[in-house]
Amino acid sequence: MAETILSGLTHLGLVTAFALVALIMWLSTKLSKYLTKGRVHASAIAIVIGLILAYVGGSVTGGQKGITDIALFAGVGLMGGAMLRDFAIVATAFEVQASEAKKAGFIGVLALFLGTILPFIVGCIFAWLFGYRDAVSITTIGAGAVTYIVGPVTGAAIGASSEVMALSIATGLVKAICVMVSTPMTAKFMGLDNPRSAMIFGGLAGTVSGVSAGLAATDRRLVPYGALTATFHTGLGCLMGPTILYLCVKLLVG
Amino acid sequence: MIIYGVGLLALCTLVGVVVGDMLGVLFGVKSNVGGVGIAMILLIFIRIWMDKRGLMTIETEKGVVFWGTMYIPIVVAMAAQQNVISAVSSGHMAIFAAVATVIVCTLTIAGLSHYKKGEPLPKEEEFNLAELGGKAHG
């Protein structure tokens, strides 16, 4: 009996994922309302529950893809994968006011460059502090602080060791999760209540996953503005990492 | 028909991602350059164009709006498949570097957005589909 149900649910992976996420959303709405009196956004709670499930999934199976490594929840991988994520992000553009986006054009581009250079510098400083002295390792770890995709792409291009690559991916991953969790808390301080600052945020905080989850947990209507700049973040990082940034580091450390 | 909206969304996404991939090849980077952003800009312009000609019906809008509202559940599913174990157990350097990066970025964002303040969005009202269709056609 139980086996029949289980195999049915596994077979209908995506449908199971819809049901599971609906349950998480319902639970977090109740938690937000009764436990925090609406102070903590339901989406923020739902995302944290998602991360906890990812931790549980990872520790049960020893895999790398969170809850989706459990066969029953493999459909979550499809639902939260890059395909449907991008599809849904594009759909949010329907709520964008073209005039607002245009007003923030220049500052958005500035934020994009700062969002690549500042994390890179911070990452490089920590790589130096923790004893890395060669330009390749320092650049790879610095690039990881930009996003967890820029790190390995840069590392592969300049020939970093796999240990340094793993460290660089981990840095980017921790950053994305930090952005998801800290954004709702620091939203007021960052002035995150208008399209202009959302576009600055998207350019500076980087990683589509971190930005979109952080904004979703702050104010759903800001998501498209942040995503509009964040989507250029990884591309710009991959462009600058192995080229100009690597050359700068090489000049500095010799 | 609702499927027209879904189809329009699919078309914009596909064109955006393909153009983004081509830009990546053009710049010689192993990544998509702004694919989603290009798709969003495309959708914004097509919407304006269709609105002017009265081609954007409420039904068509619903096909796009549905996916926009599915966005947060999809992000929750995305969060549930992150490699949290590796992030938590990766050692001090990754965590220090990441937290410091987030702090520096948070301060910079605060500086930039207070330097010239944008118009805040009006207070959030209860979101419903009928109203969204109604606004564009009312």
mmCIF file of C-alpha atoms in Angstrom:
data_model
loop_
_atom_site.group_PDB
_atom_site.id
_atom_site.type_symbol
_atom_site.label_atom_id
_atom_site.label_comp_id
_atom_site.label_asym_id
_atom_site.label_seq_id
_atom_site.Cartn_x
_atom_site.Cartn_y
_atom_site.Cartn_z
ATOM 1 C CA MET A 1 0.000 0.000 0.000
ATOM 2 C CA ALA A 2 2.588 2.524 1.155
ATOM 3 C CA GLU A 3 4.844 1.399 -1.641
ATOM 4 C CA THR A 4 2.143 1.954 -4.250
ATOM 5 C CA ILE A 5 1.546 5.495 -2.996
ATOM 6 C CA LEU A 6 5.271 6.201 -2.877
ATOM 7 C CA SER A 7 5.901 4.962 -6.398
ATOM 8 C CA GLY A 8 2.915 6.950 -7.650
ATOM 9 C CA LEU A 9 4.226 10.139 -6.063
ATOM 10 C CA THR A 10 7.725 9.500 -7.400
ATOM 11 C CA HIS A 11 6.348 8.859 -10.862
ATOM 12 C CA LEU A 12 4.442 12.176 -10.847
ATOM 13 C CA GLY A 13 7.513 14.084 -9.689
ATOM 14 C CA LEU A 14 6.539 17.577 -10.826
ATOM 15 C CA VAL A 15 2.999 17.263 -9.458
ATOM 16 C CA THR A 16 4.399 16.100 -6.121
ATOM 17 C CA ALA A 17 6.684 19.145 -6.142
ATOM 18 C CA PHE A 18 3.698 21.487 -6.715
ATOM 19 C CA ALA A 19 1.895 19.901 -3.764
ATOM 20 C CA LEU A 20 4.965 20.070 -1.534
ATOM 21 C CA VAL A 21 5.704 23.721 -2.326
ATOM 22 C CA ALA A 22 2.037 24.634 -1.881
ATOM 23 C CA LEU A 23 2.200 23.026 1.558
ATOM 24 C CA ILE A 24 5.379 24.993 2.399
ATOM 25 C CA MET A 25 3.752 28.245 1.240
ATOM 26 C CA TRP A 26 0.628 27.559 3.331
ATOM 27 C CA LEU A 27 2.708 26.699 6.369
ATOM 28 C CA SER A 28 4.887 29.797 6.042
ATOM 29 C CA THR A 29 1.858 32.062 5.575
ATOM 30 C CA LYS A 30 0.446 30.750 8.870
ATOM 31 C CA LEU A 31 3.837 31.029 10.611
ATOM 32 C CA SER A 32 4.236 34.590 9.361
ATOM 33 C CA LYS A 33 0.777 35.569 10.551
ATOM 34 C CA TYR A 34 0.619 33.896 13.952
ATOM 35 C CA LEU A 35 4.248 33.530 15.013
ATOM 36 C CA THR A 36 5.711 36.844 13.832
ATOM 37 C CA LYS A 37 2.455 38.852 13.530
ATOM 38 C CA GLY A 38 3.242 39.514 9.863
ATOM 39 C CA ARG A 39 6.594 41.154 10.571
ATOM 40 C CA VAL A 40 8.556 38.477 8.717
ATOM 41 C CA HIS A 41 7.378 38.083 5.121
ATOM 42 C CA ALA A 42 5.815 34.669 4.393
ATOM 43 C CA SER A 43 8.053 34.282 1.327
ATOM 44 C CA ALA A 44 11.151 34.747 3.502
ATOM 45 C CA ILE A 45 9.994 31.972 5.823
ATOM 46 C CA ALA A 46 9.182 29.740 2.849
ATOM 47 C CA ILE A 47 12.668 30.245 1.404
ATOM 48 C CA VAL A 48 14.287 29.433 4.748
ATOM 49 C CA ILE A 49 12.148 26.260 4.975
ATOM 50 C CA GLY A 50 13.368 25.424 1.460
ATOM 51 C CA LEU A 51 16.993 25.847 2.558
ATOM 52 C CA ILE A 52 16.388 23.666 5.641
ATOM 53 C CA LEU A 53 14.877 20.960 3.408
ATOM 54 C CA ALA A 54 17.946 21.261 1.185
ATOM 55 C CA TYR A 55 20.139 20.698 4.241
ATOM 56 C CA VAL A 56 18.079 17.690 5.338
ATOM 57 C CA GLY A 57 18.145 16.236 1.812
ATOM 58 C CA GLY A 58 21.885 16.731 1.576
ATOM 59 C CA SER A 59 22.603 15.107 4.926
ATOM 60 C CA VAL A 60 20.299 12.117 4.254
ATOM 61 C CA THR A 61 21.674 11.291 0.810
ATOM 62 C CA GLY A 62 25.122 12.881 0.847
ATOM 63 C CA GLY A 63 24.293 14.376 -2.556
ATOM 64 C CA GLN A 64 24.816 17.910 -3.823
ATOM 65 C CA LYS A 65 21.333 18.893 -4.918
ATOM 66 C CA GLY A 66 19.498 19.209 -1.613
ATOM 67 C CA ILE A 67 16.071 17.639 -1.332
ATOM 68 C CA THR A 68 15.995 16.661 -5.005
ATOM 69 C CA ASP A 69 18.496 13.856 -4.358
ATOM 70 C CA ILE A 70 15.670 12.007 -2.625
ATOM 71 C CA ALA A 71 13.842 10.264 -5.503
ATOM 72 C CA LEU A 72 10.423 11.193 -4.154
ATOM 73 C CA PHE A 73 11.257 14.909 -4.463
ATOM 74 C CA ALA A 74 13.141 14.813 -7.758
ATOM 75 C CA GLY A 75 10.358 16.921 -9.278
ATOM 76 C CA VAL A 76 11.431 19.862 -7.101
ATOM 77 C CA GLY A 77 14.544 19.916 -9.264
ATOM 78 C CA LEU A 78 12.464 20.518 -12.378
ATOM 79 C CA MET A 79 10.194 23.047 -10.693
ATOM 80 C CA GLY A 80 13.072 25.082 -9.245
ATOM 81 C CA GLY A 81 15.484 24.468 -12.096
ATOM 82 C CA ALA A 82 16.899 27.125 -14.386
ATOM 83 C CA MET A 83 14.251 26.563 -17.083
ATOM 84 C CA LEU A 84 11.117 27.350 -15.094
ATOM 85 C CA ARG A 85 12.976 29.930 -12.995
ATOM 86 C CA ASP A 86 13.943 31.959 -16.064
ATOM 87 C CA PHE A 87 10.460 31.491 -17.555
ATOM 88 C CA ALA A 88 8.817 32.884 -14.413
ATOM 89 C CA ILE A 89 11.325 35.748 -14.049
ATOM 90 C CA VAL A 90 10.595 36.888 -17.606
ATOM 91 C CA ALA A 91 6.869 36.777 -16.794
ATOM 92 C CA THR A 92 7.401 39.204 -13.899
ATOM 93 C CA ALA A 93 8.519 41.789 -16.483
ATOM 94 C CA PHE A 94 4.808 42.253 -17.139
ATOM 95 C CA GLU A 95 4.664 44.422 -14.043
ATOM 96 C CA VAL A 96 7.655 46.591 -14.996
ATOM 97 C CA GLN A 97 6.973 50.245 -15.686
ATOM 98 C CA ALA A 98 9.216 50.937 -18.671
ATOM 99 C CA SER A 99 9.708 54.571 -17.614
ATOM 100 C CA GLU A 100 10.939 53.545 -14.132
ATOM 101 C CA ALA A 101 13.438 51.115 -15.597
ATOM 102 C CA LYS A 102 14.729 53.764 -18.004
ATOM 103 C CA LYS A 103 15.232 56.311 -15.202
ATOM 104 C CA ALA A 104 17.571 53.927 -13.393
ATOM 105 C CA GLY A 105 19.529 53.004 -16.511
ATOM 106 C CA PHE A 106 22.854 54.672 -15.772
ATOM 107 C CA ILE A 107 22.946 53.917 -12.071
ATOM 108 C CA GLY A 108 22.066 50.285 -12.900
ATOM 109 C CA VAL A 109 25.131 49.968 -15.131
ATOM 110 C CA LEU A 110 27.316 51.603 -12.477
ATOM 111 C CA ALA A 111 25.937 49.168 -9.875
ATOM 112 C CA LEU A 112 26.742 46.254 -12.188
ATOM 113 C CA PHE A 113 30.407 47.222 -12.444
ATOM 114 C CA LEU A 114 30.683 47.901 -8.709
ATOM 115 C CA GLY A 115 28.916 44.584 -8.076
ATOM 116 C CA THR A 116 31.680 42.784 -9.954
ATOM 117 C CA ILE A 117 34.682 44.738 -8.716
ATOM 118 C CA LEU A 118 33.866 45.159 -4.996
ATOM 119 C CA PRO A 119 33.115 41.471 -4.231
ATOM 120 C CA PHE A 120 36.172 40.510 -6.266
ATOM 121 C CA ILE A 121 38.427 42.759 -4.168
ATOM 122 C CA VAL A 122 36.936 41.469 -0.902
ATOM 123 C CA GLY A 123 37.323 37.857 -2.063
ATOM 124 C CA CYS A 124 40.949 38.465 -3.066
ATOM 125 C CA ILE A 125 41.755 40.054 0.296
ATOM 126 C CA PHE A 126 40.396 37.005 2.145
ATOM 127 C CA ALA A 127 42.272 34.637 -0.180
ATOM 128 C CA TRP A 128 45.473 36.552 0.678
ATOM 129 C CA LEU A 129 44.692 36.545 4.421
ATOM 130 C CA PHE A 130 44.169 32.764 4.339
ATOM 131 C CA GLY A 131 47.548 32.175 2.787
ATOM 132 C CA TYR A 132 47.023 32.012 -0.959
ATOM 133 C CA ARG A 133 49.837 33.818 -2.737
ATOM 134 C CA ASP A 134 49.576 32.853 -6.414
ATOM 135 C CA ALA A 135 47.615 35.044 -8.820
ATOM 136 C CA VAL A 136 45.566 32.128 -10.203
ATOM 137 C CA SER A 137 44.186 31.006 -6.822
ATOM 138 C CA ILE A 138 43.558 34.552 -5.598
ATOM 139 C CA THR A 139 41.696 35.466 -8.813
ATOM 140 C CA THR A 140 39.585 32.288 -8.718
ATOM 141 C CA ILE A 141 38.516 32.820 -5.108
ATOM 142 C CA GLY A 142 37.881 36.507 -5.760
ATOM 143 C CA ALA A 143 35.726 35.588 -8.761
ATOM 144 C CA GLY A 144 33.805 33.132 -6.586
ATOM 145 C CA ALA A 145 32.831 36.044 -4.371
ATOM 146 C CA VAL A 146 31.149 37.607 -7.429
ATOM 147 C CA THR A 147 28.906 34.570 -8.099
ATOM 148 C CA TYR A 148 29.289 30.802 -7.845
ATOM 149 C CA ILE A 149 29.247 30.588 -11.632
ATOM 150 C CA VAL A 150 31.866 33.274 -12.281
ATOM 151 C CA GLY A 151 34.253 31.474 -9.877
ATOM 152 C CA PRO A 152 34.559 28.117 -11.663
ATOM 153 C CA VAL A 153 34.324 29.712 -15.141
ATOM 154 C CA THR A 154 37.253 31.997 -14.293
ATOM 155 C CA GLY A 155 39.163 29.214 -12.549
ATOM 156 C CA ALA A 156 38.780 26.892 -15.537
ATOM 157 C CA ALA A 157 39.941 29.613 -17.918
ATOM 158 C CA ILE A 158 43.147 30.419 -15.994
ATOM 159 C CA GLY A 159 43.901 26.858 -14.800
ATOM 160 C CA ALA A 160 43.134 26.807 -11.066
ATOM 161 C CA SER A 161 43.349 23.629 -8.961
ATOM 162 C CA SER A 162 40.108 21.793 -8.201
ATOM 163 C CA GLU A 163 40.477 22.478 -4.467
ATOM 164 C CA VAL A 164 40.574 26.224 -5.128
ATOM 165 C CA MET A 165 37.632 25.891 -7.545
ATOM 166 C CA ALA A 166 35.566 24.110 -4.892
ATOM 167 C CA LEU A 167 36.416 26.844 -2.401
ATOM 168 C CA SER A 168 35.450 29.501 -4.932
ATOM 169 C CA ILE A 169 32.089 27.828 -5.621
ATOM 170 C CA ALA A 170 31.467 27.544 -1.875
ATOM 171 C CA THR A 171 32.183 31.267 -1.423
ATOM 172 C CA GLY A 172 29.641 32.161 -4.097
ATOM 173 C CA LEU A 173 27.090 29.741 -2.685
ATOM 174 C CA VAL A 174 27.405 31.113 0.854
ATOM 175 C CA LYS A 175 27.085 34.608 -0.606
ATOM 176 C CA ALA A 176 23.864 33.735 -2.481
ATOM 177 C CA ILE A 177 22.351 32.187 0.651
ATOM 178 C CA CYS A 178 23.458 35.190 2.762
ATOM 179 C CA VAL A 179 21.755 37.536 0.290
ATOM 180 C CA MET A 180 18.528 35.475 0.384
ATOM 181 C CA VAL A 181 18.406 35.530 4.174
ATOM 182 C CA SER A 182 19.779 38.997 4.960
ATOM 183 C CA THR A 183 17.899 41.056 2.343
ATOM 184 C CA PRO A 184 14.518 41.174 4.113
ATOM 185 C CA MET A 185 16.326 42.226 7.310
ATOM 186 C CA THR A 186 18.444 44.966 5.741
ATOM 187 C CA ALA A 187 15.854 46.078 3.161
ATOM 188 C CA LYS A 188 14.888 49.216 5.038
ATOM 189 C CA PHE A 189 18.520 50.201 5.634
ATOM 190 C CA MET A 190 19.248 49.764 1.911
ATOM 191 C CA GLY A 191 16.226 51.905 1.002
ATOM 192 C CA LEU A 192 14.778 48.960 -0.899
ATOM 193 C CA ASP A 193 11.268 50.284 -1.504
ATOM 194 C CA ASN A 194 11.409 51.582 -5.060
ATOM 195 C CA PRO A 195 12.308 50.333 -8.544
ATOM 196 C CA ARG A 196 15.479 52.422 -8.702
ATOM 197 C CA SER A 197 17.056 50.936 -5.574
ATOM 198 C CA ALA A 198 15.887 47.462 -6.619
ATOM 199 C CA MET A 199 17.868 47.847 -9.841
ATOM 200 C CA ILE A 200 20.921 49.014 -7.877
ATOM 201 C CA PHE A 201 20.454 46.028 -5.581
ATOM 202 C CA GLY A 202 20.213 43.650 -8.551
ATOM 203 C CA GLY A 203 23.455 44.938 -10.003
ATOM 204 C CA LEU A 204 25.390 44.980 -6.748
ATOM 205 C CA ALA A 205 24.186 41.913 -4.883
ATOM 206 C CA GLY A 206 24.547 39.703 -7.937
ATOM 207 C CA THR A 207 23.461 36.087 -8.466
ATOM 208 C CA VAL A 208 19.972 35.818 -9.929
ATOM 209 C CA SER A 209 19.069 33.265 -7.261
ATOM 210 C CA GLY A 210 20.150 35.445 -4.327
ATOM 211 C CA VAL A 211 18.649 38.646 -5.709
ATOM 212 C CA SER A 212 15.349 37.143 -6.823
ATOM 213 C CA ALA A 213 14.811 35.267 -3.575
ATOM 214 C CA GLY A 214 15.897 38.251 -1.471
ATOM 215 C CA LEU A 215 13.574 40.643 -3.291
ATOM 216 C CA ALA A 216 10.718 38.132 -3.358
ATOM 217 C CA ALA A 217 10.952 37.968 0.414
ATOM 218 C CA THR A 218 11.016 41.777 0.686
ATOM 219 C CA ASP A 219 8.429 43.014 -1.809
ATOM 220 C CA ARG A 220 7.267 40.814 -4.677
ATOM 221 C CA ARG A 221 6.751 43.803 -6.974
ATOM 222 C CA LEU A 222 10.456 44.718 -6.891
ATOM 223 C CA VAL A 223 11.576 41.351 -8.294
ATOM 224 C CA PRO A 224 11.486 42.262 -12.007
ATOM 225 C CA TYR A 225 13.572 45.414 -11.514
ATOM 226 C CA GLY A 226 16.269 43.572 -9.570
ATOM 227 C CA ALA A 227 16.273 40.636 -11.992
ATOM 228 C CA LEU A 228 16.629 43.019 -14.938
ATOM 229 C CA THR A 229 20.130 44.052 -13.799
ATOM 230 C CA ALA A 230 21.114 40.841 -11.955
ATOM 231 C CA THR A 231 20.816 38.848 -15.161
ATOM 232 C CA PHE A 232 23.777 40.743 -16.638
ATOM 233 C CA HIS A 233 25.823 40.175 -13.481
ATOM 234 C CA THR A 234 27.124 36.653 -14.198
ATOM 235 C CA GLY A 235 27.893 37.477 -17.834
ATOM 236 C CA LEU A 236 29.873 40.585 -16.913
ATOM 237 C CA GLY A 237 31.737 38.653 -14.204
ATOM 238 C CA CYS A 238 32.662 35.856 -16.625
ATOM 239 C CA LEU A 239 33.838 38.517 -19.054
ATOM 240 C CA MET A 240 36.021 40.443 -16.583
ATOM 241 C CA GLY A 241 37.241 37.604 -14.317
ATOM 242 C CA PRO A 242 39.715 35.734 -16.507
ATOM 243 C CA THR A 243 40.765 38.879 -18.384
ATOM 244 C CA ILE A 244 41.153 42.303 -16.791
ATOM 245 C CA LEU A 245 40.722 41.236 -13.158
ATOM 246 C CA TYR A 246 43.230 38.408 -13.518
ATOM 247 C CA LEU A 247 45.733 40.796 -15.118
ATOM 248 C CA CYS A 248 45.310 43.289 -12.245
ATOM 249 C CA VAL A 249 45.941 40.575 -9.626
ATOM 250 C CA LYS A 250 48.927 39.318 -11.583
ATOM 251 C CA LEU A 251 50.435 42.810 -11.648
ATOM 252 C CA LEU A 252 49.891 43.200 -7.893
ATOM 253 C CA VAL A 253 51.223 39.862 -6.630
ATOM 254 C CA GLY A 254 53.721 39.246 -9.430
ATOM 255 C CA MET B 1 -6.847 32.457 -25.258
ATOM 256 C CA ILE B 2 -4.591 31.824 -22.296
ATOM 257 C CA ILE B 3 -2.180 29.767 -24.362
ATOM 258 C CA TYR B 4 -1.397 32.854 -26.489
ATOM 259 C CA GLY B 5 -0.005 34.540 -23.392
ATOM 260 C CA VAL B 6 2.021 31.468 -22.439
ATOM 261 C CA GLY B 7 3.257 31.217 -26.027
ATOM 262 C CA LEU B 8 4.261 34.890 -26.101
ATOM 263 C CA LEU B 9 6.161 34.403 -22.850
ATOM 264 C CA ALA B 10 7.866 31.300 -24.236
ATOM 265 C CA LEU B 11 8.830 33.109 -27.422
ATOM 266 C CA CYS B 12 10.358 36.044 -25.518
ATOM 267 C CA THR B 13 12.261 33.700 -23.177
ATOM 268 C CA LEU B 14 13.619 31.599 -26.053
ATOM 269 C CA VAL B 15 14.707 34.608 -28.122
ATOM 270 C CA GLY B 16 16.316 36.228 -25.054
ATOM 271 C CA VAL B 17 18.239 33.137 -24.015
ATOM 272 C CA VAL B 18 19.456 32.418 -27.565
ATOM 273 C CA VAL B 19 20.605 36.031 -28.023
ATOM 274 C CA GLY B 20 22.279 35.875 -24.581
ATOM 275 C CA ASP B 21 24.116 32.687 -25.582
ATOM 276 C CA MET B 22 25.218 34.321 -28.831
ATOM 277 C CA LEU B 23 26.536 37.346 -26.938
ATOM 278 C CA GLY B 24 28.472 34.918 -24.724
ATOM 279 C CA VAL B 25 30.092 33.335 -27.793
ATOM 280 C CA LEU B 26 30.754 36.787 -29.253
ATOM 281 C CA PHE B 27 32.580 37.924 -26.093
ATOM 282 C CA GLY B 28 34.280 34.546 -25.763
ATOM 283 C CA VAL B 29 32.845 33.749 -22.288
ATOM 284 C CA LYS B 30 31.379 30.413 -21.241
ATOM 285 C CA SER B 31 28.171 31.939 -19.970
ATOM 286 C CA ASN B 32 24.892 33.447 -21.059
ATOM 287 C CA VAL B 33 25.161 37.249 -21.179
ATOM 288 C CA GLY B 34 21.935 38.879 -20.025
ATOM 289 C CA GLY B 35 19.581 36.420 -21.716
ATOM 290 C CA VAL B 36 16.795 36.815 -19.188
ATOM 291 C CA GLY B 37 17.182 40.607 -19.201
ATOM 292 C CA ILE B 38 16.898 40.733 -22.989
ATOM 293 C CA ALA B 39 13.785 38.542 -22.822
ATOM 294 C CA MET B 40 12.243 40.863 -20.206
ATOM 295 C CA ILE B 41 12.917 43.975 -22.279
ATOM 296 C CA LEU B 42 11.442 42.219 -25.328
ATOM 297 C CA LEU B 43 8.281 41.302 -23.386
ATOM 298 C CA ILE B 44 7.899 44.875 -22.086
ATOM 299 C CA PHE B 45 8.072 46.313 -25.611
ATOM 300 C CA ILE B 46 5.805 43.685 -27.183
ATOM 301 C CA ARG B 47 3.268 44.376 -24.438
ATOM 302 C CA ILE B 48 3.305 48.115 -25.129
ATOM 303 C CA TRP B 49 3.023 47.442 -28.866
ATOM 304 C CA MET B 50 0.095 45.027 -28.423
ATOM 305 C CA ASP B 51 -1.656 47.303 -25.926
ATOM 306 C CA LYS B 52 -1.620 50.167 -28.439
ATOM 307 C CA ARG B 53 -3.277 47.971 -31.060
ATOM 308 C CA GLY B 54 -5.749 46.426 -28.635
ATOM 309 C CA LEU B 55 -4.323 42.968 -29.235
ATOM 310 C CA MET B 56 -3.624 42.278 -25.565
ATOM 311 C CA THR B 57 -6.824 40.677 -24.257
ATOM 312 C CA ILE B 58 -7.439 39.824 -20.607
ATOM 313 C CA GLU B 59 -7.201 36.120 -21.430
ATOM 314 C CA THR B 60 -3.806 36.552 -23.080
ATOM 315 C CA GLU B 61 -2.573 38.549 -20.093
ATOM 316 C CA LYS B 62 -3.653 35.787 -17.732
ATOM 317 C CA GLY B 63 -1.329 33.346 -19.490
ATOM 318 C CA VAL B 64 1.666 35.546 -18.636
ATOM 319 C CA VAL B 65 0.505 36.761 -15.231
ATOM 320 C CA PHE B 66 0.001 33.193 -13.979
ATOM 321 C CA TRP B 67 3.696 32.437 -14.454
ATOM 322 C CA GLY B 68 4.666 35.699 -12.779
ATOM 323 C CA THR B 69 2.681 34.725 -9.701
ATOM 324 C CA MET B 70 4.261 31.240 -9.718
ATOM 325 C CA TYR B 71 7.589 32.932 -9.309
ATOM 326 C CA ILE B 72 7.899 32.769 -5.523
ATOM 327 C CA PRO B 73 6.929 29.070 -5.272
ATOM 328 C CA ILE B 74 9.527 28.370 -7.946
ATOM 329 C CA VAL B 75 12.145 30.254 -5.934
ATOM 330 C CA VAL B 76 11.232 28.146 -2.881
ATOM 331 C CA ALA B 77 11.785 25.000 -4.963
ATOM 332 C CA MET B 78 15.096 26.487 -6.082
ATOM 333 C CA ALA B 79 16.154 27.113 -2.481
ATOM 334 C CA ALA B 80 15.326 23.481 -1.641
ATOM 335 C CA GLN B 81 17.932 22.207 -4.092
ATOM 336 C CA GLN B 82 20.915 24.331 -3.095
ATOM 337 C CA ASN B 83 24.005 22.571 -1.850
ATOM 338 C CA VAL B 84 23.551 23.940 1.669
ATOM 339 C CA ILE B 85 25.700 21.211 3.256
ATOM 340 C CA SER B 86 28.741 22.207 1.231
ATOM 341 C CA ALA B 87 28.101 25.903 1.883
ATOM 342 C CA VAL B 88 27.877 25.370 5.646
ATOM 343 C CA SER B 89 30.823 22.989 5.901
ATOM 344 C CA SER B 90 33.215 24.671 3.482
ATOM 345 C CA GLY B 91 35.491 26.109 6.126
ATOM 346 C CA HIS B 92 36.049 29.558 7.511
ATOM 347 C CA MET B 93 37.455 31.281 4.460
ATOM 348 C CA ALA B 94 34.395 30.856 2.227
ATOM 349 C CA ILE B 95 32.056 31.977 4.986
ATOM 350 C CA PHE B 96 34.147 34.997 6.042
ATOM 351 C CA ALA B 97 34.706 36.109 2.443
ATOM 352 C CA ALA B 98 31.014 35.713 1.572
ATOM 353 C CA VAL B 99 29.721 37.530 4.650
ATOM 354 C CA ALA B 100 32.224 40.370 4.180
ATOM 355 C CA THR B 101 31.176 40.657 0.526
ATOM 356 C CA VAL B 102 27.513 40.884 1.460
ATOM 357 C CA ILE B 103 28.274 43.551 4.087
ATOM 358 C CA VAL B 104 30.299 45.662 1.632
ATOM 359 C CA CYS B 105 27.554 45.357 -1.007
ATOM 360 C CA THR B 106 24.799 46.186 1.484
ATOM 361 C CA LEU B 107 26.619 49.373 2.538
ATOM 362 C CA THR B 108 27.243 50.380 -1.086
ATOM 363 C CA ILE B 109 23.593 49.798 -2.043
ATOM 364 C CA ALA B 110 22.467 51.870 0.945
ATOM 365 C CA GLY B 111 24.839 54.661 -0.118
ATOM 366 C CA LEU B 112 23.768 54.638 -3.751
ATOM 367 C CA SER B 113 20.035 54.476 -3.101
ATOM 368 C CA HIS B 114 20.059 57.215 -0.469
ATOM 369 C CA TYR B 115 22.218 59.463 -2.678
ATOM 370 C CA LYS B 116 19.220 60.108 -4.913
ATOM 371 C CA LYS B 117 16.018 58.592 -3.653
ATOM 372 C CA GLY B 118 13.566 56.965 -6.041
ATOM 373 C CA GLU B 119 9.788 57.115 -5.732
ATOM 374 C CA PRO B 120 8.622 54.399 -3.334
ATOM 375 C CA LEU B 121 6.000 52.004 -4.641
ATOM 376 C CA PRO B 122 2.522 52.642 -3.262
ATOM 377 C CA LYS B 123 1.387 50.503 -0.343
ATOM 378 C CA GLU B 124 0.799 46.949 -1.414
ATOM 379 C CA GLU B 125 -2.819 46.078 -2.061
ATOM 380 C CA GLU B 126 -4.199 42.580 -2.188
ATOM 381 C CA PHE B 127 -3.071 41.199 -5.501
ATOM 382 C CA ASN B 128 -5.732 39.766 -7.789
ATOM 383 C CA LEU B 129 -5.862 38.708 -11.375
ATOM 384 C CA ALA B 130 -9.131 40.379 -12.309
ATOM 385 C CA GLU B 131 -7.835 43.762 -11.213
ATOM 386 C CA LEU B 132 -4.665 43.403 -13.217
ATOM 387 C CA GLY B 133 -6.620 42.629 -16.360
ATOM 388 C CA GLY B 134 -9.077 45.382 -15.534
ATOM 389 C CA LYS B 135 -6.401 48.043 -15.176
ATOM 390 C CA ALA B 136 -5.088 47.487 -18.658
ATOM 391 C CA HIS B 137 -8.533 47.485 -20.191
ATOM 392 C CA GLY B 138 -10.645 49.663 -17.923
#
